[in-house]
Every structure is written in C-alpha cells, then in structure tokens.
Amino acid sequence: ISSSISTPTPTSTVMSTTTPSNMRMQSFQPEPCLGGKFLVTKLRSWRTSYERILSFHITYFTTLDPESYEITNIWNYSQIKHYTTSKTTSSSSSQNENDCLVIDVTDENGRGSTKLKFKCLPLNRDCVMSALAHRKYLFDNTTSPRRNNNAISSGHVHGHGHRQQDQNPLFGCQRQTRHNTRVHSLLLCAPHGIIELDIATRTIPIQTYFY
C-alpha cells in the first residue's frame, strides 16, 4: 500500500455529489491539494474504525472515502486548536495508538471541540505530521496580521507569502557548498522544518529542510 495517494485530477479535488456533514456547500470553495494525500484509518471510540484519505489543501483539510473519492468531512485550518502524536504506552489497550496523530478542532459554532484521531500507515506518521504542520504554518502566516514590526516576509510558496512569527527562531549562519566555500544565509525554524532564507534580501526562501 502506498503511503501517499495519487489523485485522478492533480490540480483539483474530486468533488462529492453529497454535502459534507460539517460544511455548508455554499461556503465551500474547491482548492488544489498542495500538501499531499495520505491513506489513514479514522479511529472512533464508539464505532468501528474505517479508512479515509487525509487531504491537505490551502485553507482546509479534508477526509475522503477511498472507494468513492467523495469528500466526507472538511475542516478549516483556523479550526485547529492543537495537534500532536498520540501517546503510546505498554498497556494492551493502547497498542492501537501506534503511528497515531490527534487533531483537536473547534466546532463550526465555536461552542465545542472535537478530537480527530487518525492511525497512519507504519512509519508514515512523520510525513503526515510534516504536511499538516507545513500547510497550517503557511495558512497562519498568510491570513494573520504580523505579530511584531520585525516580522520577516520569507517570499512566496505556491503563490502565498509567509511571515516569520516571533515564536519561530531566526539564526544567522554559513552554508558550506560542495566547492568548499561558505555562503552567508539565515535559518528560520518553522514547525514543519528549517527554512533557509537569502541573507541579502531577507525575504527569499532558498529551500526548506523538512524535519
């Protein structure tokens, strides 16, 4: 089984003919999938677990039925309160939480929250977490105002700029090239990886090293 799912339509999401249960269709605007698709198992405490495709887009993430490719649920990144890996212990009751991640999202009415628990394919959780952290980071830094006057725009990724937030450390450094020369640059420590910035402009991302 492949850990990453290819899509029939690379530039857009295959739309469901039914309305997702947690989203009004009139407020839903289809977006390309830029963060990848991953086969997961959605774990439920009160019913049988079932497979879903977890798909990361520009402003939201979705789950899809792997057989019909219909969208079953949609959550905006602004609804995410917290996300983490699921704790694993030696007790037999927790064995099914290996390779799991938990996403805590607020309800549409803002009055409550829901914990979404997904079990990833073996050794694939890091890729899923990186994709989630990456898209959430870009969303937060393109839709939220600057938190301080020293915030640095680090250019455009997939057509969207993202800004340094004050909780993301920035370090001056030197990168050694294959010709044994040193180039001055800046490293921004983001939730999903380390972003190397051009030191001359302080705005252009050279590349991202995912954790």
PDB file of C-alpha atoms in Angstrom, residues 5 54-55 107 119 121 129 151-152 165 179 181 191 207 211:
ATOM      1  CA  ILE A   5      -2.152   8.715  -2.513  1.00  0.00           C
ATOM      2  CA  LEU A  54      -6.483  12.675   4.519  1.00  0.00           C
ATOM      3  CA  SER A  55      -6.009  15.523   2.031  1.00  0.00           C
ATOM      4  CA  ASP A 107     -16.859  23.008  16.066  1.00  0.00           C
ATOM      5  CA  LYS A 119      -3.828   5.977  12.522  1.00  0.00           C
ATOM      6  CA  LEU A 121       0.474   3.596   7.818  1.00  0.00           C
ATOM      7  CA  MET A 129       2.551  15.473  10.578  1.00  0.00           C
ATOM      8  CA  ALA A 151       8.431  40.075  11.202  1.00  0.00           C
ATOM      9  CA  ILE A 152      10.115  38.972   8.007  1.00  0.00           C
ATOM     10  CA  GLN A 165       6.370  34.752  13.670  1.00  0.00           C
ATOM     11  CA  HIS A 179      33.160  23.684  -3.636  1.00  0.00           C
ATOM     12  CA  THR A 181      33.191  27.809   0.079  1.00  0.00           C
ATOM     13  CA  PRO A 191       7.021  23.914  12.877  1.00  0.00           C
ATOM     14  CA  GLN A 207      14.895  25.918   0.277  1.00  0.00           C
ATOM     15  CA  TYR A 211      12.167  17.571   9.796  1.00  0.00           C
TER      16      TYR A 211
END
